[in-house]
Short mmCIF file of C-alpha atoms and ligand atoms in Angstrom, two decimals:
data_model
loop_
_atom_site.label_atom_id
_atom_site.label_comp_id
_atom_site.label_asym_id
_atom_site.label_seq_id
_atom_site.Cartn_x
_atom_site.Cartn_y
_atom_site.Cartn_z
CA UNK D 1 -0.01 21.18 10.87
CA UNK D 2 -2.18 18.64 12.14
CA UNK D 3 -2.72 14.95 9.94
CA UNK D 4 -4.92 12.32 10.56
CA UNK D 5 -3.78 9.25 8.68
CA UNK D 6 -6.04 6.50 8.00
CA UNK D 7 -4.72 2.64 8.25
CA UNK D 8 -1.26 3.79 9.69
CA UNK D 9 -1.66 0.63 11.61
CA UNK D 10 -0.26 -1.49 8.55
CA UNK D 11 2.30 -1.56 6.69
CA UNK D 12 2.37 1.54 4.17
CA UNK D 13 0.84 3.67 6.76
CA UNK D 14 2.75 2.81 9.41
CA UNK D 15 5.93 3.23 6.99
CA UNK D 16 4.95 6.95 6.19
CA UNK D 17 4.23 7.87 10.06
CA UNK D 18 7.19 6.56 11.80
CA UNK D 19 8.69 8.60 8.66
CA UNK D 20 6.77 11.91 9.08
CA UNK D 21 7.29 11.28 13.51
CA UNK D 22 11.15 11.09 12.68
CA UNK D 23 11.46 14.59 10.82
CA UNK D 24 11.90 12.32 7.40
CA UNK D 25 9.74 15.03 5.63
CA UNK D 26 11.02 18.72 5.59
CA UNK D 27 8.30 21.24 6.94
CA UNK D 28 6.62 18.65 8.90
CA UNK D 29 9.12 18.18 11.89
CA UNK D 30 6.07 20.01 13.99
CA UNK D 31 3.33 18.04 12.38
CA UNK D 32 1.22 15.96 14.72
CA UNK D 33 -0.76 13.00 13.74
CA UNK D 34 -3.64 10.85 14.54
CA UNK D 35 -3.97 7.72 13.13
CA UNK D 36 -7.42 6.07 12.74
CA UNK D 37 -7.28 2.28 12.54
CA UNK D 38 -9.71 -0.33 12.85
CA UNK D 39 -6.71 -3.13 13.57
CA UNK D 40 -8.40 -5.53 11.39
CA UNK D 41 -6.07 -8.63 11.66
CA UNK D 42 -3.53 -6.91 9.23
CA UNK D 43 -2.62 -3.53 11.53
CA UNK D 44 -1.12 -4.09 15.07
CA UNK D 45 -0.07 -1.18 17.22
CA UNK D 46 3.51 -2.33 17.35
CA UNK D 47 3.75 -1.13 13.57
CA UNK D 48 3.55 2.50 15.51
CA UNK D 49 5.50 4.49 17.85
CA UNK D 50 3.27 4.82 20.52
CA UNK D 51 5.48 6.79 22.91
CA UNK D 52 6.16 9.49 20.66
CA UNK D 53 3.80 12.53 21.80
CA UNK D 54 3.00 14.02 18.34
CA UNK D 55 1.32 10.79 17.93
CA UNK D 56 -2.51 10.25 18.64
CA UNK D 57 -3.88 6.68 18.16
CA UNK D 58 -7.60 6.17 17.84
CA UNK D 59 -9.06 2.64 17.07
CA UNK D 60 -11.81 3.04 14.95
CA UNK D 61 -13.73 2.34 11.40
CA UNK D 62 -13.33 4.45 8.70
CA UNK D 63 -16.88 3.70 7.67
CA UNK D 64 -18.10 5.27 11.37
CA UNK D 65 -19.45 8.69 10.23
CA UNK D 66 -20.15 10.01 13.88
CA UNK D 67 -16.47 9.08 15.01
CA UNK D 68 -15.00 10.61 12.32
CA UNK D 69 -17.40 14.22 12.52
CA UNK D 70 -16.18 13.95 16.08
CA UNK D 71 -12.19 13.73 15.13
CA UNK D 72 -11.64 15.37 12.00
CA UNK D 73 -11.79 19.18 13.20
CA UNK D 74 -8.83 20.55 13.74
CA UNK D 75 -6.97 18.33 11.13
CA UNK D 76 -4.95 20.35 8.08
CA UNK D 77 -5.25 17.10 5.91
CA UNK D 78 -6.25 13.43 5.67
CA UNK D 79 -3.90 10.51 4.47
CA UNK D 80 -5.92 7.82 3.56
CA UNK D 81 -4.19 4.38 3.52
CA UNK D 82 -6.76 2.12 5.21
CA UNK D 83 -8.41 -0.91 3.21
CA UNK D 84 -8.65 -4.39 2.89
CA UNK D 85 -5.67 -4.75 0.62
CA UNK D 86 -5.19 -8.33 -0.16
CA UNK D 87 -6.42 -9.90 -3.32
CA UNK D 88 -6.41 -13.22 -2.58
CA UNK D 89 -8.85 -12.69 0.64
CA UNK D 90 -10.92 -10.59 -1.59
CA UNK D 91 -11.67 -13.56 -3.91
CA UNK D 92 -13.68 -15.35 -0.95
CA UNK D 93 -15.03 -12.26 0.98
CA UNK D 94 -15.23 -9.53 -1.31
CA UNK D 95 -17.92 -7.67 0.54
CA UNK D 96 -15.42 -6.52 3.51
CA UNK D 97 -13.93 -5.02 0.36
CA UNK D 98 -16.59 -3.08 -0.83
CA UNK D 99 -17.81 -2.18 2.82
CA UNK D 100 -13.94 -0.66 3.50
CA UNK D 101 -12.98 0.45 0.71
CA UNK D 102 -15.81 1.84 -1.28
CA UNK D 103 -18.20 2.73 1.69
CA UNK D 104 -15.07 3.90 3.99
CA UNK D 105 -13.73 6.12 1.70
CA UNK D 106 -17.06 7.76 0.51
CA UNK D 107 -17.87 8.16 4.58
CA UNK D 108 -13.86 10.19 5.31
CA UNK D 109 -14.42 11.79 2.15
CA UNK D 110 -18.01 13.27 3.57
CA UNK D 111 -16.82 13.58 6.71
CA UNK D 112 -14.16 15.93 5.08
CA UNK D 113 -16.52 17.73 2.64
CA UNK D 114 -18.41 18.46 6.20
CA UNK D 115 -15.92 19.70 8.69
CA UNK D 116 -13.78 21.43 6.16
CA UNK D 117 -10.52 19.18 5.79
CA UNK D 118 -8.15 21.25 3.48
CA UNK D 119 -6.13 18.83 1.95
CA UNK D 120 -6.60 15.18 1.16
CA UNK D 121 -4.63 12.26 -0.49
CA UNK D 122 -6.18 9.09 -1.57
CA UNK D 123 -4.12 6.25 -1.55
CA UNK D 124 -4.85 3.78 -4.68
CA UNK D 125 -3.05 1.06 -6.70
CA UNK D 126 -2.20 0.36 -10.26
CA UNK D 127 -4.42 -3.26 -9.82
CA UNK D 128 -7.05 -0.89 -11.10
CA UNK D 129 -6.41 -0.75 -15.05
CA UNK D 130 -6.31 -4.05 -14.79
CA UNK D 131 -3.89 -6.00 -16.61
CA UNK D 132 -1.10 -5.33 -19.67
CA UNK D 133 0.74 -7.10 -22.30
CA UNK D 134 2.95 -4.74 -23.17
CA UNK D 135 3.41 -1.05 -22.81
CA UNK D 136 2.27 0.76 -19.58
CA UNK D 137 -0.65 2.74 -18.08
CA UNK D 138 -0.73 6.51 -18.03
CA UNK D 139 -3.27 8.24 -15.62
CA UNK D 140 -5.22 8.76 -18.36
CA UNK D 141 -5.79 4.57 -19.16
CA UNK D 142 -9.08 3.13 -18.52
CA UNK D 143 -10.12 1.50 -15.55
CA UNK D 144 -10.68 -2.24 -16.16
CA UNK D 145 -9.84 -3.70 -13.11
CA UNK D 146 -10.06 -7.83 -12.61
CA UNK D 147 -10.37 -8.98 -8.86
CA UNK D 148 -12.68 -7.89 -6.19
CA UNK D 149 -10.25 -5.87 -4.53
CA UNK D 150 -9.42 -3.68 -7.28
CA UNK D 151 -12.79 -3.13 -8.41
CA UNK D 152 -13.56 -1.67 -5.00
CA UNK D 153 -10.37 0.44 -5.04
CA UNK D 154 -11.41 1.44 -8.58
CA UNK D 155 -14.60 2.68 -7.24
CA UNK D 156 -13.27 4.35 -4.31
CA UNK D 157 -10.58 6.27 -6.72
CA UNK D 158 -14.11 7.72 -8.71
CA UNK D 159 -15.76 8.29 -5.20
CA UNK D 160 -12.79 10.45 -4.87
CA UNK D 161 -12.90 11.84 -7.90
CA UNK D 162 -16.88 12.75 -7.67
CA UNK D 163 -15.98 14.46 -4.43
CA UNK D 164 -13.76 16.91 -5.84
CA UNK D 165 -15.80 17.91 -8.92
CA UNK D 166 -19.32 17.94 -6.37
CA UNK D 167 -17.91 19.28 -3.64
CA UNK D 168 -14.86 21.25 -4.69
CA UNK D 169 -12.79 18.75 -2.16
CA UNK D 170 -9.04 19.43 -2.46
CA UNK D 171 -8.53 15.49 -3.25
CA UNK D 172 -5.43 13.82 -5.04
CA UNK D 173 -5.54 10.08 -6.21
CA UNK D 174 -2.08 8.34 -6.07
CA UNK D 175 -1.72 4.67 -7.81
CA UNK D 176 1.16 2.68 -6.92
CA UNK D 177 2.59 -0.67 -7.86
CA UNK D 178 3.40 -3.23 -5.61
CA UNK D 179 5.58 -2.22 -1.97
CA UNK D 180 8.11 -4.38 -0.52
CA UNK D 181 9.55 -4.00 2.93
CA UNK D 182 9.67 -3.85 6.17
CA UNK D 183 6.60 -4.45 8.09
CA UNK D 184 5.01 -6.13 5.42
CA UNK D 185 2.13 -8.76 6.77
CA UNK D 186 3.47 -12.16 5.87
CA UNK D 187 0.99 -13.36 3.83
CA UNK D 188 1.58 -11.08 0.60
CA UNK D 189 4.51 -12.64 -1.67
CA UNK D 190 7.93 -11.38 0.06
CA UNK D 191 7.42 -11.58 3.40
CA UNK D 192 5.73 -14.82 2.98
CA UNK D 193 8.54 -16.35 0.86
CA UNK D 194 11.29 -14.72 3.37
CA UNK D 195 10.08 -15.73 6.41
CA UNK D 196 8.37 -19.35 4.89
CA UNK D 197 12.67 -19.53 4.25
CA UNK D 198 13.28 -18.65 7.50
CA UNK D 199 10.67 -21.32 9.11
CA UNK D 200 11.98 -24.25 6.48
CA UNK D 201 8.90 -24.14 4.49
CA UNK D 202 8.49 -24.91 0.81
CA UNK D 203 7.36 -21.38 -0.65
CA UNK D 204 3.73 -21.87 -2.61
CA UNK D 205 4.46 -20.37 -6.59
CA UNK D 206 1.53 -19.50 -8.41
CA UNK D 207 1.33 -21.51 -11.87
CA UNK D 208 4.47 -21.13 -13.56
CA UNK D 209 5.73 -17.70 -11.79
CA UNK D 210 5.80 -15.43 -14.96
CA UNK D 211 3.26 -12.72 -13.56
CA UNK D 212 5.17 -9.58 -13.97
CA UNK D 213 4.63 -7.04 -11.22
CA UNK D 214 6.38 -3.61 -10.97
CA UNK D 215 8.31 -3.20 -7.10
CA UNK D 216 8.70 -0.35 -5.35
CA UNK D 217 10.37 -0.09 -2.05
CA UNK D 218 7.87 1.29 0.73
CA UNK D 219 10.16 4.08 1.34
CA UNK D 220 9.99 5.62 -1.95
CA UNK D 221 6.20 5.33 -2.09
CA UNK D 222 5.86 7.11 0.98
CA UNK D 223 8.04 9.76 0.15
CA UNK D 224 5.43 9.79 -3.38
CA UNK D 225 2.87 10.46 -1.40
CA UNK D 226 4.12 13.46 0.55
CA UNK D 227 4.85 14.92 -2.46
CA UNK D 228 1.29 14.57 -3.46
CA UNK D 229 0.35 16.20 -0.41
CA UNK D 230 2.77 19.06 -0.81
CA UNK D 231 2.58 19.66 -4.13
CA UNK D 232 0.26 17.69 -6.10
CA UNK D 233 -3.18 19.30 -7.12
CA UNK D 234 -6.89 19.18 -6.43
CA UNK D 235 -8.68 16.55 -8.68
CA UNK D 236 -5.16 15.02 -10.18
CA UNK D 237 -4.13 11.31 -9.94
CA UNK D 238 -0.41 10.04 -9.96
CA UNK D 239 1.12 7.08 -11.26
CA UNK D 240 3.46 5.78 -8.64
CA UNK D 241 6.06 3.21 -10.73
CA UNK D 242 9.30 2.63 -10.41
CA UNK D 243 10.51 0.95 -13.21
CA UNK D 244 11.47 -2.48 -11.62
CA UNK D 245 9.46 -5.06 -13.78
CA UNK D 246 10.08 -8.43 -12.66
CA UNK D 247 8.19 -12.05 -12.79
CA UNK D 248 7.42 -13.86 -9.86
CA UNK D 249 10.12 -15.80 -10.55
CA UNK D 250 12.68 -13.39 -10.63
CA UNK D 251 11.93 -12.25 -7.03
CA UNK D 252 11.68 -15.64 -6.02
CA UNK D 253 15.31 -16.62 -7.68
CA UNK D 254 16.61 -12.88 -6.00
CA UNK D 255 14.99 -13.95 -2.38
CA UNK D 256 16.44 -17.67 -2.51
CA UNK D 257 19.99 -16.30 -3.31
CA UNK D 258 19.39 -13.86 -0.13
CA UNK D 259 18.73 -16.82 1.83
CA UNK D 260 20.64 -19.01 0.63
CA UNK D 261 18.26 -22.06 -0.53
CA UNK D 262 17.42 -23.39 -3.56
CA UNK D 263 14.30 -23.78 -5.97
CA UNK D 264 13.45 -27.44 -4.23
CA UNK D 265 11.77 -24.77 -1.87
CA UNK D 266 9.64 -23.75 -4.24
CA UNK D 267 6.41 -25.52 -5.37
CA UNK D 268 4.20 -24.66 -8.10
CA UNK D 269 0.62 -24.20 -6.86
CA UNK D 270 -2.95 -23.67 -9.00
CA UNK D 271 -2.88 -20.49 -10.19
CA UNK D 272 -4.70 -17.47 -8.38
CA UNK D 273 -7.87 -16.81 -9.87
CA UNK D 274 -8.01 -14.34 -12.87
CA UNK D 275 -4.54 -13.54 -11.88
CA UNK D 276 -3.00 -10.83 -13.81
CA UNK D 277 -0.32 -11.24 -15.85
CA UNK D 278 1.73 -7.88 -16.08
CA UNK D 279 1.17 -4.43 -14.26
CA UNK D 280 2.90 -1.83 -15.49
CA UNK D 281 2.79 2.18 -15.10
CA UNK D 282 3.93 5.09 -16.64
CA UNK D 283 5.27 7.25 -13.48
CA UNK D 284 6.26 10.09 -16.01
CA UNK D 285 3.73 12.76 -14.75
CA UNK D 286 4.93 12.96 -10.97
CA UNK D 287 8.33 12.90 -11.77
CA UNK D 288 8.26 15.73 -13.79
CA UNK D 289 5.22 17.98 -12.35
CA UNK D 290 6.60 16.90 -8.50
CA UNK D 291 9.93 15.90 -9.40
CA UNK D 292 9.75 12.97 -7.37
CA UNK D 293 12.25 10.23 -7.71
CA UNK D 294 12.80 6.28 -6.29
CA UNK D 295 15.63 6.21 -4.87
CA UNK D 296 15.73 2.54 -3.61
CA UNK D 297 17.28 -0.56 -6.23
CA UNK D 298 15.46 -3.70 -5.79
CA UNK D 299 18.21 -5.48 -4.89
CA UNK D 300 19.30 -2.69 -2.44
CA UNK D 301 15.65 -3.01 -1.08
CA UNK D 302 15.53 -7.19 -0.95
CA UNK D 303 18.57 -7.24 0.58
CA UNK D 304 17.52 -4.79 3.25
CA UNK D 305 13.74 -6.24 3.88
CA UNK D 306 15.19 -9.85 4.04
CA UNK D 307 17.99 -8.01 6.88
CA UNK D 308 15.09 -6.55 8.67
CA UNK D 309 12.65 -9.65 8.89
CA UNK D 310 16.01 -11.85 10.35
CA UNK D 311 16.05 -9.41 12.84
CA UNK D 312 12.72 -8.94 14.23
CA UNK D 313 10.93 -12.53 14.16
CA UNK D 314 8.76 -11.71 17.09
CA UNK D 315 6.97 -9.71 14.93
CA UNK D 316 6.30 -11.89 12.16
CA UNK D 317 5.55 -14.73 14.19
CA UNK D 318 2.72 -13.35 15.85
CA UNK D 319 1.05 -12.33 12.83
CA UNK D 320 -1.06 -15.03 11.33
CA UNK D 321 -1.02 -15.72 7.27
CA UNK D 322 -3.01 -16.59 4.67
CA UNK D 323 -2.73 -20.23 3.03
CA UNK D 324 -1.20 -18.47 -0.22
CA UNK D 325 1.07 -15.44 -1.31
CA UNK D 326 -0.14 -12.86 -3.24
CA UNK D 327 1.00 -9.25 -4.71
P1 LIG X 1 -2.32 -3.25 5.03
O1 LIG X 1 -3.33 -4.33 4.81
O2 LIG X 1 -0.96 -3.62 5.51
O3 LIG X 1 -2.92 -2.19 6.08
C1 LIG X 1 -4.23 -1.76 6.03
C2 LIG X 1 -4.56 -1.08 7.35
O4 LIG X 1 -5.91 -0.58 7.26
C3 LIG X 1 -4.53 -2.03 8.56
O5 LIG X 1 -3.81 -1.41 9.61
C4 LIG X 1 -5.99 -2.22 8.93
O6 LIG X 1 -6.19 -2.46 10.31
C5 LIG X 1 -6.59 -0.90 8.47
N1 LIG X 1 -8.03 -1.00 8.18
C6 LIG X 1 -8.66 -1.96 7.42
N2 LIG X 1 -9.97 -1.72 7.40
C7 LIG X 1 -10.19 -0.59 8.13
C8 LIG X 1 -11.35 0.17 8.46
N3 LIG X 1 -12.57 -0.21 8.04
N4 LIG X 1 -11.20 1.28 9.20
C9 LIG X 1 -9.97 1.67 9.64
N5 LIG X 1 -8.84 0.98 9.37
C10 LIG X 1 -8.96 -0.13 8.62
O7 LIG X 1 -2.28 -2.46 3.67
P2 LIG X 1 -1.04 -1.71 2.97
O8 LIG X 1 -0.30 -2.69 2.15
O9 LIG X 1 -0.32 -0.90 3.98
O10 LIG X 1 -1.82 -0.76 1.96
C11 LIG X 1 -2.20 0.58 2.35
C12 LIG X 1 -2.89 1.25 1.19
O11 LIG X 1 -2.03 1.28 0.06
C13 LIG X 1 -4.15 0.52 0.74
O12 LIG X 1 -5.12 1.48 0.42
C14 LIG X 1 -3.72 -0.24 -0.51
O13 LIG X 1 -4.80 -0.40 -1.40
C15 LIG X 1 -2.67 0.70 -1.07
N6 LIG X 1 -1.62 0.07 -1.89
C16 LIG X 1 -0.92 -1.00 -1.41
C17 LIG X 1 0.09 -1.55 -2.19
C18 LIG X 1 0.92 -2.71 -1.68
O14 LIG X 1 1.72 -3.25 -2.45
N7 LIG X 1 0.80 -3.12 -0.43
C19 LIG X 1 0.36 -1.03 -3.46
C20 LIG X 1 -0.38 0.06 -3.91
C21 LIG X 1 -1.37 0.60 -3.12
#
């Protein structure tokens, strides 16, 4: 079994290789990989175990048809987790967003169609149905979504969709909620309120904190996502919840109790743009057609992430951040 992984270079990616290179997922202790990474300024090679011989890194653009005619035979399957994946970057340069993650992921998807890939996952989000008061999104819910960045991963999940009713690709859709963990670039909301603790910063709230977002701990999405690639079917998209609604300010509150500070750390800042107020998915399809589980508590998980960024701040502090925290 040979993968190629797209993106592996940040922090989901990277998550589910060092996972797959460490015999985390049964039948794939043979499996070698090649990641494909542009190493915009959100993937760094250090992410990646470089020394590990299964492991093939190639820099490179997932919008670069010739590169990718050139490395995709001999590949089982594609994973595909690259994309500009930060909202608040995509409200002042949304056309890196549309170039990545619209026009990348109809070039790997041709690329596949053309050297016969067998097997492909599409990694998504639930950012595109948009936003909901109450009640939560099957796979079936309309796709309404609200900021640059999930518009262009809504149109990259139909780009995905068109290629398996054209083409007959064997193409699955997954759509998460928001990841937590280690690795994390510092400039989306946990790592930039743990390690904005950790420097003695005050941490930047947007408005008055009551967004609701649904967390899930990298881990289990990863393990979602091999599931999908083991088991899930051709033209089918999955719902990847977890059941762990909580405002802003409820991570906040969780993440100053870690660290043991206080809310005069926190300051209220203008509200994101359009920012959506609640995200919230119905996960019941892959648990019962894949009988995939989370496994991680978000407390379990905060507890762990905060561990992990106290013990490596050489990486943090080389990455650079964005002026405010999103999710
Ligand atoms: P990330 O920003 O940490 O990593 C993205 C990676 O893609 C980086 O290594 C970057 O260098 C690479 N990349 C960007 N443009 C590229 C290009 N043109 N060609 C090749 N590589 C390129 O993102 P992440 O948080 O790991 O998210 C991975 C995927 O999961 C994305 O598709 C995202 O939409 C999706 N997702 C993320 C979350 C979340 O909470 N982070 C939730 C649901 C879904």
């Amino acid at each position: 079994m040979r993968l190629l992984v797209t993106g592996a270079a940040g922090f989901i990616g990277s998550h589910y290789v060092r996972m797959l290179l460490s015999d985390g997922y049964p039948g794939y202790q043979d499996a070698r990989v090649t990641v494909l990474d542009k190493l915009t300024y959100a993937g760094t090679r250090t992410n990646l175990p470089l020394d590990e011989p299964r492991l093939t890194f190639v820099q490179g653009d997932v919008c670069d048809l010739p590169l990718l005619l050139d490395l995709l035979p001999g590949h089982d399957a594609v994973v595909h987790f690259a994309a500009e994946s930060h909202v608040d970057r995509s409200l002042h340069s949304a056309a890196e967003f549309v170039r990545t993650n619209v026009g990348g992921t109809q070039t790997l998807l041709d690329a596949c169609v053309t050297t016969g890939v067998e097997r492909v996952v599409h990694v998504s989000t639930d950012e595109v149905y948009g936003s909901i008061d109450e009640g939560s999104w099957t796979e079936e819910s309309p796709l309404l979504p609200n900021s640059p960045y999930a518009a262009s991963k809504a149109a990259s999940d139909l780009i995905a969709r068109a290629a398996w009713r054209t083409h007959g690709l064997n193409v699955s859709v997954t759509r998460c909620s928001n990841n937590y963990g280690p690795h994390q670039h510092p400039e989306k909301l946990i790592p930039r309120f743990v390690t904005g603790l950790l420097r003695g910063e005050r941490l930047p709230l947007y408005g008055d904190g009551r967004n609701v977002r649904e967390w899930l701990h990298v881990d289990d999405h990863c393990r979602a996502v091999q599931a999908v690639l083991t088991k899930g079917d051709a033209g089918e998209t999955y719902n990847v919840g977890g059941g762990t609604e909580r405002t802003n300010r409820q991570v906040t509150e969780i993440l100053l109790g870690l660290l043991g500070a206080d809310w005069s750390s926190v300051e209220q800042v203008t509200d994101r743009k359009g920012h959506d107020l609640r995200y919230s998915l119905d996960d019941d399809k892959i648990r019962r057609t894949l009988g995939y589980e989370p496994r991680i508590t978000l407390e379990e998980g905060l507890a762990s992430t905060v561990d992990w960024y106290l013990a490596h701040p050489g990486w943090w502090k080389l990455l650079t951040r964005s002026p405010l925290s999103g999710g």
